[in-house]
XYZ file of N, CA and C in Angstrom:
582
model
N 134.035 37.401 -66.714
C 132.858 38.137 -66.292
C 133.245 39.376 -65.479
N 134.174 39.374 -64.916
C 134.590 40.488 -63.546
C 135.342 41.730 -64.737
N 135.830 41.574 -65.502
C 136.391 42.073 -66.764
C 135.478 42.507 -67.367
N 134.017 42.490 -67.543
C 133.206 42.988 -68.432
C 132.521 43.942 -67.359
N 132.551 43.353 -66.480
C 132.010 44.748 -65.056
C 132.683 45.396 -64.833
N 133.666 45.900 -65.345
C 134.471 46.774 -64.560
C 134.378 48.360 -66.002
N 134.801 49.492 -65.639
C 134.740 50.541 -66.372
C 135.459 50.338 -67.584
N 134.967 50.192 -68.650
C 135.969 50.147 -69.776
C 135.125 50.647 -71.158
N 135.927 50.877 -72.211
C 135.539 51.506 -73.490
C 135.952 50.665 -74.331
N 134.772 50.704 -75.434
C 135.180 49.625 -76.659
C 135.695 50.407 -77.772
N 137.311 49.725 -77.986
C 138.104 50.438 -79.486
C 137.717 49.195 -80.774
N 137.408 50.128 -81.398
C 136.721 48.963 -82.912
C 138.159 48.245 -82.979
N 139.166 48.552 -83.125
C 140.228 47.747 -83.430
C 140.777 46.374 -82.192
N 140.826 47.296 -80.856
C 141.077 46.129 -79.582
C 139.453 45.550 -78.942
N 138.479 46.161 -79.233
C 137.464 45.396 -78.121
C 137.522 46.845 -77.332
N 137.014 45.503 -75.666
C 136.941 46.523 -74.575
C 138.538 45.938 -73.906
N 138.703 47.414 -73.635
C 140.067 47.709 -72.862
C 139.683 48.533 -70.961
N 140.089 48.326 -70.328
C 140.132 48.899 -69.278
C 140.628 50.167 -69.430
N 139.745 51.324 -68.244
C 140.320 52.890 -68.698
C 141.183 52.922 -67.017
N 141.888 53.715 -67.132
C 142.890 53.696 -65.662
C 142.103 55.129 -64.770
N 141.480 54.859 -63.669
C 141.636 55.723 -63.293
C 139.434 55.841 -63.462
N 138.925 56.232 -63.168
C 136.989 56.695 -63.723
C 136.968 57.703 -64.263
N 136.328 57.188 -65.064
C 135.729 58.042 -66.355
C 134.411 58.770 -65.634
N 134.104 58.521 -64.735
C 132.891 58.822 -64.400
C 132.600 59.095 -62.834
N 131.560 60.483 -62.676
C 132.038 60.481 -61.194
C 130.583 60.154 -60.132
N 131.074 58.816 -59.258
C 130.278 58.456 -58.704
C 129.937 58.969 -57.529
N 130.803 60.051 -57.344
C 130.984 60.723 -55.309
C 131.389 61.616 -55.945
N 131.818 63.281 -54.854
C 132.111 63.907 -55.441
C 133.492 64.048 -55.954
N 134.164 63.243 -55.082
C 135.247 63.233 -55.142
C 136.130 62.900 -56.696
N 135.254 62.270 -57.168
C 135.508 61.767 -58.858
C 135.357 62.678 -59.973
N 134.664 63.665 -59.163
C 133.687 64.268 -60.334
C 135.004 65.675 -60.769
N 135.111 66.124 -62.055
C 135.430 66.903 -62.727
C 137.509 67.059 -62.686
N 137.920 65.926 -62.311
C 139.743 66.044 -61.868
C 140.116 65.800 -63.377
N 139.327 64.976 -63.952
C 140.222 65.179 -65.372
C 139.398 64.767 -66.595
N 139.735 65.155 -67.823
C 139.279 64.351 -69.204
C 139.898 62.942 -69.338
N 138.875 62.050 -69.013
C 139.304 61.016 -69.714
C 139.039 60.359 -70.835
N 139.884 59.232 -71.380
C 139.440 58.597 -72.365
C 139.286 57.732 -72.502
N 137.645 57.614 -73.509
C 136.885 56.202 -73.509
C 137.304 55.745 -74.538
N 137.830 56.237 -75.455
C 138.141 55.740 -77.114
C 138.872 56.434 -77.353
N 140.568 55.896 -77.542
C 141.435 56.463 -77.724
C 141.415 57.375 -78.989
N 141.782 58.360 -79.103
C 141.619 59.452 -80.220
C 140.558 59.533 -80.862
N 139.564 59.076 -80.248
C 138.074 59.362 -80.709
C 137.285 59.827 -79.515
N 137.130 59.778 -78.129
C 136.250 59.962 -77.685
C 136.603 60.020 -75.828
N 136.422 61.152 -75.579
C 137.050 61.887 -73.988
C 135.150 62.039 -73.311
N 135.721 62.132 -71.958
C 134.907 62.183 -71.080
C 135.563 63.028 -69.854
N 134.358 63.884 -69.339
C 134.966 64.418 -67.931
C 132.846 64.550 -67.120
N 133.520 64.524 -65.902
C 131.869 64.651 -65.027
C 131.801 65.860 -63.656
N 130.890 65.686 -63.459
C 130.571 66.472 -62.195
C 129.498 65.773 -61.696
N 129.843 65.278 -60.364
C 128.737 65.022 -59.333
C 127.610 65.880 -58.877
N 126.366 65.378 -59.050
C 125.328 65.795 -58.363
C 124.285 65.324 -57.287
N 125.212 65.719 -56.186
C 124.315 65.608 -54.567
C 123.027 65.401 -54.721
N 121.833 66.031 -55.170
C 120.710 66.077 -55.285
C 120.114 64.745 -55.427
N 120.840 64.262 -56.545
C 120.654 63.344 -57.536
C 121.428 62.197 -57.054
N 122.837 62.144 -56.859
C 123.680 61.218 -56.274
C 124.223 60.324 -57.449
N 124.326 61.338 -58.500
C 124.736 60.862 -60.166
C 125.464 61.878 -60.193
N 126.572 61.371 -61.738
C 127.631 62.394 -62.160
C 126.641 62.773 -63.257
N 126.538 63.844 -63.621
C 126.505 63.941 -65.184
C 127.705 64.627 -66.017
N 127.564 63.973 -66.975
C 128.782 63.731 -68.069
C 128.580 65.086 -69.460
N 129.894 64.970 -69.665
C 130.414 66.131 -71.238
C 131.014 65.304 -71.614
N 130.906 65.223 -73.255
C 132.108 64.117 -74.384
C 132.481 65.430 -74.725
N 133.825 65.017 -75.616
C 134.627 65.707 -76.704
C 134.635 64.237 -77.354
N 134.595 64.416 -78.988
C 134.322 63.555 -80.004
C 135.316 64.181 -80.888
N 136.412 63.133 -81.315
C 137.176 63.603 -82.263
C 137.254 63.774 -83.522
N 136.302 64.318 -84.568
C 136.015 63.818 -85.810
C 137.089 64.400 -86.501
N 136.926 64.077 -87.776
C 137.850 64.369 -89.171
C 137.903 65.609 -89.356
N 137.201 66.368 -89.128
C 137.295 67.852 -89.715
C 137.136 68.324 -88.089
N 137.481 68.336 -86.901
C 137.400 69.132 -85.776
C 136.797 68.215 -84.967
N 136.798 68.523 -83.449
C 136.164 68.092 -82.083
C 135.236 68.663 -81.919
N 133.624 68.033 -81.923
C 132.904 68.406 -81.176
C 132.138 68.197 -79.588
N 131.963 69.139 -79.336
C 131.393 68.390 -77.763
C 130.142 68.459 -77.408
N 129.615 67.263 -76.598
C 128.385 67.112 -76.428
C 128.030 67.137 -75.244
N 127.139 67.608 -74.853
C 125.946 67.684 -73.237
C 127.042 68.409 -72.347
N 127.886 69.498 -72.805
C 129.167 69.886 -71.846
C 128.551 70.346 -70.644
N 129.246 69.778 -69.131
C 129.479 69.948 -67.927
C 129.945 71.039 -67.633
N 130.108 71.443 -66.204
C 130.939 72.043 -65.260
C 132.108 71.704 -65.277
N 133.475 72.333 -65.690
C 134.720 71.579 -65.727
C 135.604 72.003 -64.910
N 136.613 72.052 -64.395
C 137.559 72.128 -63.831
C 138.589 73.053 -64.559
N 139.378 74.749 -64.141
C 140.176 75.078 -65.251
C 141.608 74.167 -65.997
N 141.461 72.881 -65.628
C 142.690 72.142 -66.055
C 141.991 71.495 -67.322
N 140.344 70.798 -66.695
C 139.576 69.958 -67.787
C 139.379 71.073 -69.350
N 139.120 72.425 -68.903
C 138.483 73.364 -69.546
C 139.856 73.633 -70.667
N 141.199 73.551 -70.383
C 142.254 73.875 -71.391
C 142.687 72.591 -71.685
N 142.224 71.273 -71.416
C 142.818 70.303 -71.791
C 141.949 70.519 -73.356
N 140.621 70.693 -72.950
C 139.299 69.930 -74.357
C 139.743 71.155 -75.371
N 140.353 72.864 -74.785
C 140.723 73.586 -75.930
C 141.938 73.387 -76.685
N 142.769 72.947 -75.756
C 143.467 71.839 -76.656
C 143.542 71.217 -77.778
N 142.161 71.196 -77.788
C 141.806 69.606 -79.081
C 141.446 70.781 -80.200
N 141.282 71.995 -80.233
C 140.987 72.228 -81.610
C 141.555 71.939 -83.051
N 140.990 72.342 -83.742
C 139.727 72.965 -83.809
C 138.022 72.485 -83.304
N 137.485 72.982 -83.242
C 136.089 72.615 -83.386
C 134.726 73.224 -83.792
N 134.077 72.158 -84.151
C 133.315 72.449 -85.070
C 131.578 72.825 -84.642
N 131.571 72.474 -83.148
C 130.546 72.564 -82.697
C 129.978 72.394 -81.355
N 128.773 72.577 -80.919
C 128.341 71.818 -79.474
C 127.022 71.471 -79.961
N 126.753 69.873 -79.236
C 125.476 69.516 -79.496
C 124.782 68.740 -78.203
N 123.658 69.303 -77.829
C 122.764 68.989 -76.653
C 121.933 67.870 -77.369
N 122.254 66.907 -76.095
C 121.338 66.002 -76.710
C 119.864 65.500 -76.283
N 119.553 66.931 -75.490
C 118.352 67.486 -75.048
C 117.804 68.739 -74.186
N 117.103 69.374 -73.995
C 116.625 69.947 -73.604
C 117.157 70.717 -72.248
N 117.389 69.279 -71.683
C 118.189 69.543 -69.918
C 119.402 69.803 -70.076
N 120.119 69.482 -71.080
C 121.738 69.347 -71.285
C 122.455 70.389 -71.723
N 122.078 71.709 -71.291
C 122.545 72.960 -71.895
C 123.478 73.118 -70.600
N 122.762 73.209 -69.389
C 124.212 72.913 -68.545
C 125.383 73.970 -68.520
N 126.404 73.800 -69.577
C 127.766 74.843 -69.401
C 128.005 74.970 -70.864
N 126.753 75.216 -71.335
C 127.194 74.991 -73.230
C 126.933 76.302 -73.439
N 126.862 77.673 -72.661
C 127.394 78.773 -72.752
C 128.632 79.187 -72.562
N 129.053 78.927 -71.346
C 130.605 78.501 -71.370
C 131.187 77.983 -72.496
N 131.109 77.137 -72.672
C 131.840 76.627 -73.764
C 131.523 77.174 -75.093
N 130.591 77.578 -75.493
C 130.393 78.434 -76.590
C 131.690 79.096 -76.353
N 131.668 80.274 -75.235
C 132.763 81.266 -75.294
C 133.927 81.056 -75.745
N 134.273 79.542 -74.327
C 135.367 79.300 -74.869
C 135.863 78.736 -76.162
N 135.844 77.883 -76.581
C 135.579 77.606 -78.207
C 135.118 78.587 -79.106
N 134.476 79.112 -78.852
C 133.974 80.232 -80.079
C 133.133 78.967 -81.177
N 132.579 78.260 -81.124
C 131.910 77.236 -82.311
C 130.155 77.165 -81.683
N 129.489 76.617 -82.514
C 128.201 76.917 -82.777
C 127.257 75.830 -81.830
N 126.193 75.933 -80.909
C 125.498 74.961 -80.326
C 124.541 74.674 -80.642
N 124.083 73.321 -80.740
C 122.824 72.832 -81.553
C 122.134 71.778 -81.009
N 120.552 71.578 -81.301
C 119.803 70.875 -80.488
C 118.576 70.232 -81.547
N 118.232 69.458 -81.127
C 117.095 69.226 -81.658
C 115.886 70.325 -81.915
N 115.322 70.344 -83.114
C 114.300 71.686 -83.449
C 113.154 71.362 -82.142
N 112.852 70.275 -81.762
C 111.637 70.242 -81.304
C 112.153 70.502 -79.416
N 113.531 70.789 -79.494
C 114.213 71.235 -77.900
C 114.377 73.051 -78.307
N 114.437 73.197 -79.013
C 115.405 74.825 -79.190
C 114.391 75.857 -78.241
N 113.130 75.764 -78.392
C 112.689 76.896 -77.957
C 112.910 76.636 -76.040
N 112.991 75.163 -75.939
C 112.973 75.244 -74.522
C 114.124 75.379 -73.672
N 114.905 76.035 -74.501
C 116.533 76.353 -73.486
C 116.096 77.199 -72.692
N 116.669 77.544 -71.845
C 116.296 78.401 -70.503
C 117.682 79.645 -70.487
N 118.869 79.114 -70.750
C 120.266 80.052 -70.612
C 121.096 80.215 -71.544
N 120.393 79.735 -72.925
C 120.472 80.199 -74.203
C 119.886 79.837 -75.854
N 120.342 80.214 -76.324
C 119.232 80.407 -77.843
C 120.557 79.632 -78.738
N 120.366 78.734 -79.296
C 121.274 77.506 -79.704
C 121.148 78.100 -81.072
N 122.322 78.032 -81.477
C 122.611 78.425 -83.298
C 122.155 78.115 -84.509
N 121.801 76.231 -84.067
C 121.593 76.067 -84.888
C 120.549 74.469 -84.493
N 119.640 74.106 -85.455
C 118.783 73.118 -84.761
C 118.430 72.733 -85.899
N 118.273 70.985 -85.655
C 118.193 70.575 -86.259
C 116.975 69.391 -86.075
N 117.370 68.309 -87.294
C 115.871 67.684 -87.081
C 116.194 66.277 -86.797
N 115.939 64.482 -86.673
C 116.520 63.387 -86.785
C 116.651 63.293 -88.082
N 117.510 61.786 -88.327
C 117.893 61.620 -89.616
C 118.726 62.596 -90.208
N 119.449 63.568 -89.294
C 120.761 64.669 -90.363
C 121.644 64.316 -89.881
N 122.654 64.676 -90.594
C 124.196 64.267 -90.350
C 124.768 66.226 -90.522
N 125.441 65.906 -88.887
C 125.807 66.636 -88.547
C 127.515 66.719 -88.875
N 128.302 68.067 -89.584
C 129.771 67.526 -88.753
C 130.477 66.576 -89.716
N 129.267 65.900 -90.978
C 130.186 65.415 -92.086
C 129.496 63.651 -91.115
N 129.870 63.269 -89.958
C 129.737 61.959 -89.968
C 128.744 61.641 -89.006
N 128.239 62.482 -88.052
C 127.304 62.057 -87.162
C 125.605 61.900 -87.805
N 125.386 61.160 -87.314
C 123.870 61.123 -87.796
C 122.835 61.340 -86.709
N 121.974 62.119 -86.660
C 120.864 62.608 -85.427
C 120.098 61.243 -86.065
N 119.552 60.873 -84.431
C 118.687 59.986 -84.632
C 117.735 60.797 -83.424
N 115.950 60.883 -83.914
C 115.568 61.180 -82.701
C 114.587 60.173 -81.675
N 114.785 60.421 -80.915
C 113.976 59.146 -79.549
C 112.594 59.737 -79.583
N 111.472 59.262 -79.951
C 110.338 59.548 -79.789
C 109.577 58.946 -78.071
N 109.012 59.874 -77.378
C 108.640 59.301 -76.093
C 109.303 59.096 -75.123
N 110.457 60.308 -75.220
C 111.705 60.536 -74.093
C 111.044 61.604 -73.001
N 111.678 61.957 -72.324
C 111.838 63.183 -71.141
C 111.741 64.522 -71.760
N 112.406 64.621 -73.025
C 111.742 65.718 -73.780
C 111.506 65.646 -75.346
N 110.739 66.317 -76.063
C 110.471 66.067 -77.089
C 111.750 65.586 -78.170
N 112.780 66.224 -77.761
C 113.817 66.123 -78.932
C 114.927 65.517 -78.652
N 114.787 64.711 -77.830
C 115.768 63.940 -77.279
C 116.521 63.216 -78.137
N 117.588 63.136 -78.492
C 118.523 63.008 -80.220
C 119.563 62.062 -78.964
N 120.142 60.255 -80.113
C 121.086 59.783 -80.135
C 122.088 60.200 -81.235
N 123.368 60.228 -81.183
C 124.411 60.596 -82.345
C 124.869 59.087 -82.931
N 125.114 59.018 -84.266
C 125.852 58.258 -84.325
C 126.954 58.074 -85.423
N 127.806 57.709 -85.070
C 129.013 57.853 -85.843
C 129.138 56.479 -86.612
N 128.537 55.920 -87.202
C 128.437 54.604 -88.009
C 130.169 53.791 -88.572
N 131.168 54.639 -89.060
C 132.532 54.700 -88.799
C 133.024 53.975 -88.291
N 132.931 54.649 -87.081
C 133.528 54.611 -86.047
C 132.702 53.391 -84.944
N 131.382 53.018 -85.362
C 130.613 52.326 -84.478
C 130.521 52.891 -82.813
N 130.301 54.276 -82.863
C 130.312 55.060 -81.530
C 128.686 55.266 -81.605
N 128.014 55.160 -80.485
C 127.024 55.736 -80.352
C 126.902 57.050 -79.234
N 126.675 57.930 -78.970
C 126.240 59.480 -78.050
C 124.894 58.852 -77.645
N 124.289 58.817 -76.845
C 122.965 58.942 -75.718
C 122.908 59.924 -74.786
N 121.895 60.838 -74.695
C 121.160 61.719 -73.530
C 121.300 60.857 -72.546
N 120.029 60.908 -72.182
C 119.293 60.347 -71.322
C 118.170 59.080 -71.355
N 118.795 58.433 -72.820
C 117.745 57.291 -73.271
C 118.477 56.179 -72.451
N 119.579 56.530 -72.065
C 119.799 55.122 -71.264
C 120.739 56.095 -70.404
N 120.824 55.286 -69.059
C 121.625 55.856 -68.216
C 122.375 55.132 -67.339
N 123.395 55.647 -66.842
C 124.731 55.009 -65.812
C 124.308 55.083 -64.476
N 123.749 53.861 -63.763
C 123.866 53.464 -62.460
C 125.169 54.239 -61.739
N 125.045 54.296 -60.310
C 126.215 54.109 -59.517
C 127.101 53.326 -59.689
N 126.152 51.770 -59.832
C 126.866 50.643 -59.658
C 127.557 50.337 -61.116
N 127.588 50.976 -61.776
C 127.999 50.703 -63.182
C 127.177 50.253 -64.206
N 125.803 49.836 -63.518
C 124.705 48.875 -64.941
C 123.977 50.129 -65.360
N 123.932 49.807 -67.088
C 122.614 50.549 -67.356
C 121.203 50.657 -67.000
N 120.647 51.813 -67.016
C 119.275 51.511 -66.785
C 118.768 52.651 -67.295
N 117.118 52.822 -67.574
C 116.545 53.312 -67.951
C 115.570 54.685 -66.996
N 115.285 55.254 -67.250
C 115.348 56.658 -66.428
C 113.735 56.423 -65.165
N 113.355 56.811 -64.395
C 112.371 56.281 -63.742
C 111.332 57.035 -64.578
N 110.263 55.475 -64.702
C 109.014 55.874 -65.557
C 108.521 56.613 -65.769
N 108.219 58.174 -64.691
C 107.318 59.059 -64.477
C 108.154 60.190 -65.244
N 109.437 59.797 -65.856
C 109.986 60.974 -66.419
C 109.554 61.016 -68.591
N 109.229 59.841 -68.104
C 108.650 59.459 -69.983
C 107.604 60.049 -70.775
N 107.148 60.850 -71.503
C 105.814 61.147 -72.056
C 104.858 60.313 -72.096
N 105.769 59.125 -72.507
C 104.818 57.456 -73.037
C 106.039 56.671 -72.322
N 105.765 56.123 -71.059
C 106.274 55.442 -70.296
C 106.082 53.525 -70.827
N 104.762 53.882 -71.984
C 104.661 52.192 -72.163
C 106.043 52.152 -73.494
């Protein structure tokens, strides 16, 4: 039981393995020192703490077959920022809502690859005009599949999923406690809270 509470990532081949070190930053002190990894050669993580909030929020890099794409990208660190260019090529950036544009101008630059959102999020970016938008039910990228959350925080709130690979991507349909448990976002942020 103490083994299933603790930070770890599931590899389709081992299970869950322990990651060395947090993937995730609970203080500030955690937040943005490095890319880590949740799924070995499939799937990196880096965060930045937010005071306000007293949550990290999180950026993936996703390793697919034809290039890395990255999702809901953060504030990074210039060590985090040449580790993920590293990984090219890539093929894209994808918000997996509305709020999650974040540093996905930045990273446009750096990468030079295309950012994309749900059609029913695009018009509501605030710090940029996304390339390309799409709808649920597409497969993005050759293997991801948009799924969209009806009755989220914003209209177009999109899970990814890599069926493959048995990886799932989530916004904000479920979210990371401090304490490590999932939970669900406070009611008043829902369209349809029932």
């Amino acid at each position: 039981e103490e083994r299933l509470g603790r930070l770890g990532a599931v590899d389709p081949q081992e299970g869950l393995r322990e990651t060395e070190g947090k993937a995730f930053a609970d203080t500030p002190e955690d937040a943005g020192q490095a890319l880590r990894t949740l799924v070995p050669g499939l799937a990196h993580a880096w965060s930045v703490f937010q005071p306000d909030r007293g949550i990290g929020f999180n950026g993936h890099v996703l390793r697919l077959p034809g290039g890395a794409v990255v999702v809901d990208p953060v504030e990074a660190t210039p060590h985090v920022r040449s580790t993920i260019a590293s990984m090219a090529p890539f093929q894209g950036s994808v918000l997996l809502n509305r709020d999650h544009a974040r540093d996905a101008l930045a990273f446009r630059q750096l990468l030079g690859c295309p950012v994309g959102i749900h059609r029913a999020d695009a018009t509501d970016l605030e710090c940029l005009t996304p390339d390309v938008a799409f709808e649920g039910n597409e497969t993005l990228f050759g293997c991801l599949r948009t799924i969209g959350l009806p009755n989220q925080k914003s209209p177009g709130e999109t899970a990814l999923w890599w069926e493959e690979k048995r990886l799932l991507a989530l916004g904000d349909a479920l979210i990371r406690r401090t304490d490590g448990r999932l939970a669900m976002l406070p009611t008043d942020k829902y369209a349809d809270p029932a």
